[in-house]
Coordinates of C-alpha atoms and ligand atoms in Angstrom, one line a residue:
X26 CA 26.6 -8.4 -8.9
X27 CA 26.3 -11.1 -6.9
X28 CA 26.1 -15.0 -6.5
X29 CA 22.3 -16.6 -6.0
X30 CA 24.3 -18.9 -3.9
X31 CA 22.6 -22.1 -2.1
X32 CA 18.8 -21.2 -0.3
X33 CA 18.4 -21.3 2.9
X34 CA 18.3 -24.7 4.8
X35 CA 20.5 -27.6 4.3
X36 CA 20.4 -31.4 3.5
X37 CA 20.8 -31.9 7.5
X38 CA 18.6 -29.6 8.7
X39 CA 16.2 -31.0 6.2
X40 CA 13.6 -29.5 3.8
X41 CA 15.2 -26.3 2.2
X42 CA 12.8 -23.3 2.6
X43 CA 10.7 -22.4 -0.9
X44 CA 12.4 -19.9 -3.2
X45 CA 10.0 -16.8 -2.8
X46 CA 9.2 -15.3 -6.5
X47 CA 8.4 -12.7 -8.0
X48 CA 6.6 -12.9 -11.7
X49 CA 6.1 -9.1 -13.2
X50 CA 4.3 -10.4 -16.8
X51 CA 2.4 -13.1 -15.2
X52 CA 0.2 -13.8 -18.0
X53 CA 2.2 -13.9 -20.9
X54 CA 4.1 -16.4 -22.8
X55 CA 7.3 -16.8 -20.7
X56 CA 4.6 -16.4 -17.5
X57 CA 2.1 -19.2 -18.2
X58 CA 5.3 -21.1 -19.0
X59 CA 6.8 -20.1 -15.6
X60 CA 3.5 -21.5 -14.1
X61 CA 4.1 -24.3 -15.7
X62 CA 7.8 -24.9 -14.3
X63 CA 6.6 -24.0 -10.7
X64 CA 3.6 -26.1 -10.7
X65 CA 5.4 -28.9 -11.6
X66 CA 8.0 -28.6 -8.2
X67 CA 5.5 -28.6 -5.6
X68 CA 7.2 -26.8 -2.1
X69 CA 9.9 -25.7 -3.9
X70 CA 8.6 -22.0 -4.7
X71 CA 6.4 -19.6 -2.9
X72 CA 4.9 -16.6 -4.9
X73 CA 4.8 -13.1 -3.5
X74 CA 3.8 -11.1 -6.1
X75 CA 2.4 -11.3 -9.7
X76 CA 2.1 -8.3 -12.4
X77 CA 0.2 -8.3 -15.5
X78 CA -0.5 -5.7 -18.3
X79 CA -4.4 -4.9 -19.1
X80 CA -5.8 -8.6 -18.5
X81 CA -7.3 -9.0 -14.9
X82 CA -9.2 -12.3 -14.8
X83 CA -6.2 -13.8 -16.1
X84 CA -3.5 -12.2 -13.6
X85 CA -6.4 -13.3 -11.2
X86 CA -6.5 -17.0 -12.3
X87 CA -3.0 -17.0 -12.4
X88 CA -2.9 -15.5 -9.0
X89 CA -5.1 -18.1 -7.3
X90 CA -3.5 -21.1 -8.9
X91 CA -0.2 -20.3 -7.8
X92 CA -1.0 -18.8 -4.0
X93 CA 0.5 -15.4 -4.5
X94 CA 0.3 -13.2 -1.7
X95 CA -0.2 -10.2 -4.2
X96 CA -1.1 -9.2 -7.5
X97 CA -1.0 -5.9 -9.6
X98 CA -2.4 -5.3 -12.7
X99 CA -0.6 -2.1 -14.7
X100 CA -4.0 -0.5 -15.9
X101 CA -6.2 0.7 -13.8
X102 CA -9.1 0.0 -16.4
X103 CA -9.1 -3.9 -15.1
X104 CA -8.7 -3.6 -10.9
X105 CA -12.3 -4.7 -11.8
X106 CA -12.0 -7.9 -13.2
X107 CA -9.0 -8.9 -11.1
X108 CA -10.8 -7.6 -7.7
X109 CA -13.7 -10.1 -8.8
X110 CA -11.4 -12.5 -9.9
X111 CA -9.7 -13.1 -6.9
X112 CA -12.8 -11.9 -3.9
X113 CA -13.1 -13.5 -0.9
X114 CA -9.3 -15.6 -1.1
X115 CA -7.5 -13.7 0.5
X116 CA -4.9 -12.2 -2.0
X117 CA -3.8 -8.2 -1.7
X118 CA -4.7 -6.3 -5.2
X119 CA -3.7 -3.1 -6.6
X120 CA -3.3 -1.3 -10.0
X121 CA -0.8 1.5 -11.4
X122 CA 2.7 1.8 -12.3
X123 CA 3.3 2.6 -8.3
X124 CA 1.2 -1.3 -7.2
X125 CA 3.7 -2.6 -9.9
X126 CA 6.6 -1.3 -8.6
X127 CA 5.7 -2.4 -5.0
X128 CA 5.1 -5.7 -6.7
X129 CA 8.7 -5.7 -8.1
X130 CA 9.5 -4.9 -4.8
X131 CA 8.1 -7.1 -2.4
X132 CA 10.8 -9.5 -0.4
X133 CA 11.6 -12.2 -2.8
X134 CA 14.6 -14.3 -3.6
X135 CA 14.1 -13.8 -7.2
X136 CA 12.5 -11.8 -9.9
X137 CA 11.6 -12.9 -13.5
X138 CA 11.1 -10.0 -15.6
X139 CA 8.9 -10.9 -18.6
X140 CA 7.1 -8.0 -19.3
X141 CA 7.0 -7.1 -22.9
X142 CA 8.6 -4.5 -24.1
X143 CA 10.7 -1.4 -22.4
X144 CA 7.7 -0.9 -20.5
X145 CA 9.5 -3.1 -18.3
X146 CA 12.1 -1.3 -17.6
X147 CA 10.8 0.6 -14.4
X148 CA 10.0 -2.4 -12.3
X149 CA 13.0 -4.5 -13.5
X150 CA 15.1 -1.5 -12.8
X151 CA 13.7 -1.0 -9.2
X152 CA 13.7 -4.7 -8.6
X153 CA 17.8 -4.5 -9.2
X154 CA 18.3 -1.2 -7.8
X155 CA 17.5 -2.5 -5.0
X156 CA 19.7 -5.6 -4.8
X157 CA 17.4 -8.3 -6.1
X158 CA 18.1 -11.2 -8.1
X159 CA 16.8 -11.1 -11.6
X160 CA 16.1 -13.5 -14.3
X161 CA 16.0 -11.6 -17.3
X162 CA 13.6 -12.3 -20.0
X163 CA 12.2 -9.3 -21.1
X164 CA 15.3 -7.9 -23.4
X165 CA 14.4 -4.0 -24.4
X166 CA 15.2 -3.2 -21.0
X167 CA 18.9 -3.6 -21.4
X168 CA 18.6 -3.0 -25.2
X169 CA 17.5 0.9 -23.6
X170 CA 19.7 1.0 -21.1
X171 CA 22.0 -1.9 -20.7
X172 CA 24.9 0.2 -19.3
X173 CA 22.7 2.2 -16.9
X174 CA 21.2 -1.6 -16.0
X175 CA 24.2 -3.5 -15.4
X176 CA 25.9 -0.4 -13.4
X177 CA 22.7 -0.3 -10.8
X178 CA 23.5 -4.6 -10.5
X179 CA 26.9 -3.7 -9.8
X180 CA 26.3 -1.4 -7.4
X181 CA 23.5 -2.9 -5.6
X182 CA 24.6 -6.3 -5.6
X183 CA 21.8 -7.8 -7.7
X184 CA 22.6 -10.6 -9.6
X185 CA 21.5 -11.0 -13.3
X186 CA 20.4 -15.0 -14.6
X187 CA 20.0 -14.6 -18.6
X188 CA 16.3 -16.1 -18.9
X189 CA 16.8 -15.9 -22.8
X190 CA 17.2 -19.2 -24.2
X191 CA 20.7 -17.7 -26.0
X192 CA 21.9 -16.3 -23.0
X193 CA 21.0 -18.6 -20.7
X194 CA 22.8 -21.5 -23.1
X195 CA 26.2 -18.9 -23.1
X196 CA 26.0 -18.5 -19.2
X197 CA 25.6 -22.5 -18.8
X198 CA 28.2 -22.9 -21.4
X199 CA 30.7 -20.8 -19.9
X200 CA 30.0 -22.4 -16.4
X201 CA 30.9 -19.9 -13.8
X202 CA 34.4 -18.8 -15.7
X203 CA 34.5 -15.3 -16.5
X204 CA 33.2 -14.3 -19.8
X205 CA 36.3 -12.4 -20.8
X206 CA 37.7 -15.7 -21.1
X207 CA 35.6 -16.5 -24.3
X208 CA 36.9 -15.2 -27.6
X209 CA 33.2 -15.9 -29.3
X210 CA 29.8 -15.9 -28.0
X211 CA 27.6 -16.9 -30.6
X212 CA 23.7 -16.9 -30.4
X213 CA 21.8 -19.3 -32.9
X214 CA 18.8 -17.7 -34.7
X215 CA 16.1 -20.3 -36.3
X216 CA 15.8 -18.0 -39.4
X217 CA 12.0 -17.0 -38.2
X218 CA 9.3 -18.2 -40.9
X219 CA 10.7 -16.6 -43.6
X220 CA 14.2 -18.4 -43.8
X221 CA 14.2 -19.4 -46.9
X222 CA 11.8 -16.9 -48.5
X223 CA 12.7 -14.4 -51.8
X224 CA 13.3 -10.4 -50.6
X225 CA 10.3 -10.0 -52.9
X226 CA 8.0 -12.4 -50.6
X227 CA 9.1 -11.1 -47.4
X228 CA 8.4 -7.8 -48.3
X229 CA 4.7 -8.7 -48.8
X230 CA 4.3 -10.9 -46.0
X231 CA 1.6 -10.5 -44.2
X232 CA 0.4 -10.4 -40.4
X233 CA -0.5 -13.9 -39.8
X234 CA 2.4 -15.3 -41.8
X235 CA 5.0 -13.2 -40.3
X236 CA 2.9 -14.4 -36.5
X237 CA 3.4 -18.3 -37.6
X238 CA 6.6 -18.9 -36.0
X239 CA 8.2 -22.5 -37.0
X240 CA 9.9 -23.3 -33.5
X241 CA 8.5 -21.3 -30.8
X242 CA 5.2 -20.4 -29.1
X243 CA 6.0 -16.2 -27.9
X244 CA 3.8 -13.3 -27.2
X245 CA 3.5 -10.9 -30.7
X246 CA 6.0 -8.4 -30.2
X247 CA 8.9 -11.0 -29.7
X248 CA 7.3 -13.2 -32.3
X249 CA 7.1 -10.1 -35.0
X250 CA 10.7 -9.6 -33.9
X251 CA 11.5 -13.0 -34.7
X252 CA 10.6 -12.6 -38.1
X253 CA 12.1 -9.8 -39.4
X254 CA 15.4 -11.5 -37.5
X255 CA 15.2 -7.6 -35.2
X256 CA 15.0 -10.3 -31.8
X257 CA 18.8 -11.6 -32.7
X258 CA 19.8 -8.0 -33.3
X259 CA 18.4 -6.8 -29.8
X260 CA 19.9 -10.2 -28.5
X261 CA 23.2 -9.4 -29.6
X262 CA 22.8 -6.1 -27.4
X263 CA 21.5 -7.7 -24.6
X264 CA 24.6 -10.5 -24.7
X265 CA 27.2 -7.3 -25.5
X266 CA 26.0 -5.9 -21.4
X267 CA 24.9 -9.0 -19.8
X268 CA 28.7 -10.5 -20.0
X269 CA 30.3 -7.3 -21.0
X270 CA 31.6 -8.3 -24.4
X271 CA 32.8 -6.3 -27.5
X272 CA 30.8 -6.4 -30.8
X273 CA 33.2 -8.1 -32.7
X274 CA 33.2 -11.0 -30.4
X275 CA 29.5 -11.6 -30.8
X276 CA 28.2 -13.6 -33.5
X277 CA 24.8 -15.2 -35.0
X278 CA 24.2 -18.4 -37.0
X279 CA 20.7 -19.3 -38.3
X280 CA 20.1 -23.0 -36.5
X281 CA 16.9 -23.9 -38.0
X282 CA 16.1 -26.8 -35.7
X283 CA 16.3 -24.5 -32.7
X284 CA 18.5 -27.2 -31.0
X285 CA 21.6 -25.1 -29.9
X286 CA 20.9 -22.1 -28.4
X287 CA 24.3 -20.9 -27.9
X288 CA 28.0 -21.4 -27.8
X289 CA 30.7 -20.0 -26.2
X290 CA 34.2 -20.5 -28.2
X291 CA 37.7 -20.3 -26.2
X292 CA 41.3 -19.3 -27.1
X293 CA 42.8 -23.4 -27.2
X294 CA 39.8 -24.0 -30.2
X295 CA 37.2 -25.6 -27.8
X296 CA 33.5 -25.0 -28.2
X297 CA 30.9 -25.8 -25.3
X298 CA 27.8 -25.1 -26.9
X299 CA 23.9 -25.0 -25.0
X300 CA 21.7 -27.4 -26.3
X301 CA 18.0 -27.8 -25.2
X302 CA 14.5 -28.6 -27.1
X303 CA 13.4 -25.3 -27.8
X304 CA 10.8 -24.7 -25.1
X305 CA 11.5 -22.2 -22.7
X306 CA 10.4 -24.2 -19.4
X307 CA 14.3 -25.2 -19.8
X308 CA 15.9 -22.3 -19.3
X309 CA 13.1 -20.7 -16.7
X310 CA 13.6 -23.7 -14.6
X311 CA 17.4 -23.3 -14.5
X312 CA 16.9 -19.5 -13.6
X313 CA 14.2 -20.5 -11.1
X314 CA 16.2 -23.5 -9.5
X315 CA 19.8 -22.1 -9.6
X316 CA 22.3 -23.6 -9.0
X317 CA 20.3 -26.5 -8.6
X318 CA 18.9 -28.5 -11.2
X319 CA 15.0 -29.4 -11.3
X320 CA 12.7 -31.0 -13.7
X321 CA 11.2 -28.4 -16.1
X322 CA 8.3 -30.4 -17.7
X323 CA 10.2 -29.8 -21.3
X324 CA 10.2 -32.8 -23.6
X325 CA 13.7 -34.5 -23.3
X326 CA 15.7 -34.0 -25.9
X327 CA 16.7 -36.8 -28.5
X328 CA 19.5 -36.2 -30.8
X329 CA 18.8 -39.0 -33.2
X330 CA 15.2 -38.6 -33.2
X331 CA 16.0 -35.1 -34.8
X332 CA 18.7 -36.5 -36.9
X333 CA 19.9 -33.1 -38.4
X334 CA 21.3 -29.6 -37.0
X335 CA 22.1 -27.5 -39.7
X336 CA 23.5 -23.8 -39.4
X337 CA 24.0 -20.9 -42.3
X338 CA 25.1 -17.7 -42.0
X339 CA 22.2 -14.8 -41.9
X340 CA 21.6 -13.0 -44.9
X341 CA 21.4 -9.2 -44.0
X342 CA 19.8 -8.5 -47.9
X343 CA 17.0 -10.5 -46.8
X344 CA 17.2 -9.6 -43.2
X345 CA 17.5 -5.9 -43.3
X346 CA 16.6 -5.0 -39.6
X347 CA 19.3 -7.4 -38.0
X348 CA 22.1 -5.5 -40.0
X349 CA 20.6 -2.0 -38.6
X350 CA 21.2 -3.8 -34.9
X351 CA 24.5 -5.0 -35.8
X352 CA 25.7 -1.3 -37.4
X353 CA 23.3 0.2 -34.0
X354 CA 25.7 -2.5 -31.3
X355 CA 29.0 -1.4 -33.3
X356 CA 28.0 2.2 -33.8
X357 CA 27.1 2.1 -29.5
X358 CA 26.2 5.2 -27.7
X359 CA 22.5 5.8 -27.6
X360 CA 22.1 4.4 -31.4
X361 CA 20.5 1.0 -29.7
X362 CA 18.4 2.8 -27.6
X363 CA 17.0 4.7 -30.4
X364 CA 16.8 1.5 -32.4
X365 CA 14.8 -0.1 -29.9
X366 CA 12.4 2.4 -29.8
X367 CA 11.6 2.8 -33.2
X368 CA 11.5 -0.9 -33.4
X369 CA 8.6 -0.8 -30.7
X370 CA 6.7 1.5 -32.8
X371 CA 7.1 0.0 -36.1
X372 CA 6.3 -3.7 -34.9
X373 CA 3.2 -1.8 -32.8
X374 CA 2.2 -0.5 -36.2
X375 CA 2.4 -3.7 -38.3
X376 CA 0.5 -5.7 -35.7
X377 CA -2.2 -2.3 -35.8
X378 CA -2.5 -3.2 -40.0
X379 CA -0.6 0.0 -40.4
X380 CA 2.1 -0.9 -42.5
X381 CA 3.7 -3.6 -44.2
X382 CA 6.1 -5.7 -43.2
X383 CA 9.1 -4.2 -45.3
X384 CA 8.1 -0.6 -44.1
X385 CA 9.6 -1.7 -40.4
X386 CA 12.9 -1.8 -40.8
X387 CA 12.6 1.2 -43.2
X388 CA 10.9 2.9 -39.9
X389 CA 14.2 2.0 -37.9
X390 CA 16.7 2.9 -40.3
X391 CA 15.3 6.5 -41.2
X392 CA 14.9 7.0 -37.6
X393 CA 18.2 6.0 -36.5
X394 CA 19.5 8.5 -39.4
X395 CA 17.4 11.2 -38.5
X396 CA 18.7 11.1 -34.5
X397 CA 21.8 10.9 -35.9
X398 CA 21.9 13.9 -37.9
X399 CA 20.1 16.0 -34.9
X400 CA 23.1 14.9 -32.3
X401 CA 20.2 12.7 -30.3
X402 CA 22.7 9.4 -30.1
X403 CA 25.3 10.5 -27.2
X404 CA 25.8 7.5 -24.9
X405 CA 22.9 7.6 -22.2
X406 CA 24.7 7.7 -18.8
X407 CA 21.3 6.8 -16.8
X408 CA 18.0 5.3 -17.2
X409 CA 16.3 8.7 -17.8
X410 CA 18.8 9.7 -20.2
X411 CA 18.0 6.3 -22.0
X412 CA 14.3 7.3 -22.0
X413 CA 14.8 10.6 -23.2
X414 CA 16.4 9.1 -26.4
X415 CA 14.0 6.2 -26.4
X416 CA 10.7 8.9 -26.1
X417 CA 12.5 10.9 -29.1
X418 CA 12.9 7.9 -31.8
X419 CA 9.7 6.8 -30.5
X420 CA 8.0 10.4 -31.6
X421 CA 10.1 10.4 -34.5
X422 CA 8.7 6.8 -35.6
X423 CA 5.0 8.0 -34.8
X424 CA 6.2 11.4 -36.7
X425 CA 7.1 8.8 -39.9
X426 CA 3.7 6.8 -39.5
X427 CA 1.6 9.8 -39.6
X428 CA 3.1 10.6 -43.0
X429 CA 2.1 7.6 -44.8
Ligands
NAD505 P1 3.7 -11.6 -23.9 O1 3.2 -10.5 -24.7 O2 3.2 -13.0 -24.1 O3 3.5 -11.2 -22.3 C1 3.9 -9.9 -21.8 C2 3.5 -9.8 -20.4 O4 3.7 -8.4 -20.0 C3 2.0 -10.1 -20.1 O5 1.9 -10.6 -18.8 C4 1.4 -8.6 -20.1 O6 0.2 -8.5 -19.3 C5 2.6 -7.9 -19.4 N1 2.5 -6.5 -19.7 C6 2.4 -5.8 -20.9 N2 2.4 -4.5 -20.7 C7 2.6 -4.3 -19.3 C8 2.8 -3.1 -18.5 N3 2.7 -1.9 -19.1 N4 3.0 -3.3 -17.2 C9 3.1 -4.5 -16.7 N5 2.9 -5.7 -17.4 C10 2.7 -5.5 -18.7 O7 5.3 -11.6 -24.1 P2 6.3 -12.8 -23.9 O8 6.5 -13.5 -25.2 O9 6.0 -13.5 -22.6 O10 7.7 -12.0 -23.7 C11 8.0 -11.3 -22.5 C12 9.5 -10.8 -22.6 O11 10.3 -11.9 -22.6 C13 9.8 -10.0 -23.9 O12 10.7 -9.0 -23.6 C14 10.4 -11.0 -24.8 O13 11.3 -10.5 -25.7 C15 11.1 -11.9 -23.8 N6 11.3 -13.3 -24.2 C16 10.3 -14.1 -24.6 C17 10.4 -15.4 -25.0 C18 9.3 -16.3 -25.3 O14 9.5 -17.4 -25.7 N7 8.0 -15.8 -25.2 C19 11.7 -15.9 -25.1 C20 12.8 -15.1 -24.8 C21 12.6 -13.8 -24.3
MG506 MG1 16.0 -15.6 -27.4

């Protein structure tokens, strides 16, 4: 992996070129806010390429407010809407997994992956196969296959930025020394909007309580995550391969306030800790701008106008599904990938009035036991190994569903 290094151009030879981007979840959460960031720096970025899921007048409106060059929509169901969207301006279209990939793959100086889901996978994966830099948002990729991930970086030369607010706090906070010289990483969780409910209340929250997030505005999947605490678990596994450290050395605290984002502990008993508002437009503009420093359009933050930061321990009675990801990160091989898959399902189903909330860790934890028992948790050694396991706890989970 590589250093971003400096751009192009220098303070004598004036005006340094725009930073081309790439944006593959355009629409989304982490998207619009991305929008948001590169709006606000005028000539400093130049979009080549856009991706979005299903929603084609949006990726076109998108497309057209920031000037991209291209845009690809990932089902073929909406070239429609997006064709019409953007007709007569000039901006290249296609749809498919293969217009995403050459999306992913168009000359840029950096990729943000923020699709949702492991359905990101294949275009993050080609984007770092083939040397790019990457700021990762979307997680499940490397929750999959995070050894398979970081290996292709390593070999290719891409570099990873940790878009994650948690990450990206640890990576500022270790500040360019190397992470084995941290003896604790620790990622701050806000507790979701069940912090302080009763096991009995949780288990019968429902869709729109468990989608009413205290601290943070996300797209469902992440914000379903959030509450059943699953998101810290997954970001454990994606801190364990984005700095290559150990289980043990990784912790979580619940932060309600969503002030501190992470800290990284070292060996003499300092801590430098990441502290931002909690709006991502902080840590996408530090991905976007590194190693410089622009303005991100987040409110400034004001210790004494929030007065307290308090922090607790997680309770894993309460919590279930982040103890499965602790057991799944210490346990290793392919148990995360399996996890993760499941967890797709599960969350899928609760959002699809399927089940109830308490049913998706269940869903996780009988799969992970099940693949266990048939031998399907052997470390993947690729990404299609990863898949395989991933395709199988995904079938199982359906397979589970179906009974109920
Ligand atoms: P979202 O649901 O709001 O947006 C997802 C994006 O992915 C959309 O643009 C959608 O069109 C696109 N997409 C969906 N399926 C696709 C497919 N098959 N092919 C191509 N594009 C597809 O999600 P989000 O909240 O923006 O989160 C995106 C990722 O970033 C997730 O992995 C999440 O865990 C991570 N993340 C999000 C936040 C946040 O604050 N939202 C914070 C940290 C990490
Ligand atoms: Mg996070």
């Amino acid at each position: 992996m590589r250093s971003i290094g400096q751009k192009e151009g220098s303070a004598e030879s004036g005006a340094a070129a725009p930073r081309r981007l790439v944006i593959l979840g355009a629409t989304g959460s982490i998207g619009r806010s991305c929008a948001d960031v590169i709006l606000n720096a005028p000539g400093r970025f130049e979009v080549a390429a856009l991706v979005g899921g299903r929603d084609g007048a949006s990726l076109a409106k998108a497309a057209l407010a920031l000037g991209a060059r291209y845009a690809a929509i990932a089902d073929p169901a909406a070239y429609g809407e997006l064709k019409a969207g953007v007709a007569g301006r000039g901006i290249e279209i296609g749809a498919g997994p293969e217009a995403v990939k050459e999306a992913a793959l168009r000359e840029a100086d950096l990729v943000v992956a923020a699709i949702a889901g492991t359905v990101g996978l294949a275009p993050t994966y080609a984007a770092i196969a083939a040397g790019r830099t990457v700021a990762l948002a979307n997680k499940e990729p490397l929750v999959c296959a995070g050894a398979a991930v970081t290996r292709a970086a390593r070999a290719s030369g891409a570099r990873l930025l940790p878009l994650d607010s948690e990450h990206n706090a640890i990576f500022q906070a270790l500040g360019g020394r190397d992470a084995s010289s941290a003896v604790r990483m620790t990622l701050t969780a806000s507790g979701g909007p069940f912090r302080d409910w009763s096991l009995e209340r949780i288990n019968a929250a429902t869709k729109a309580e468990a989608l009413a997030h205290p601290n943070w505005s996300m797209g469902p999947k992440i914000t379903i995550d959030s509450a059943t605490l699953m998101n810290k678990g997954l970001e454990l596994v994606e801190a364990h391969h984005l700095f290559a450290v150990p289980a043990e050395r990784l912790d979580v605290v619940v932060h309600p306030q969503s002030v501190v984002h992470g800290l990284v502990s070292f060996a003499d008993g300092s801590v430098i800790a990441g502290l931002a508002m909690p709006d991502m437009k902080t840590p996408i503009a530090h991905c976007l701008a590194y190693p410089e420093r622009i303005a991100s359009g987040a409110t400034a933050l004001d210790l004494a106008a929030i007065g307290q930061l308090t922090f607790s321990r997680p309770d894993l009675d309460r919590f279930p599904a982040l103890r499965l990801a602790m057991a799944a990160l210490r346990d290793g091989g392919g148990a995360p990938t399996a996890m993760n898959g499941a967890n797709e399902v599960a969350v899928a189903a609760f959002l699809a009035d399927r089940i109830g909330f308490r049913a998706i860790a269940r869903v996780v934890e009988t799969v992970l036991e099940q693949a266990a028992q048939a031998g399907e948790l052997a470390t993947p050694s690729s990404v299609e190994e990863a898949l395989a396991i991933h395709h199988i706890a995904r079938d199982r989970a359906e397979a589970l569903l179906a009974k109920n």
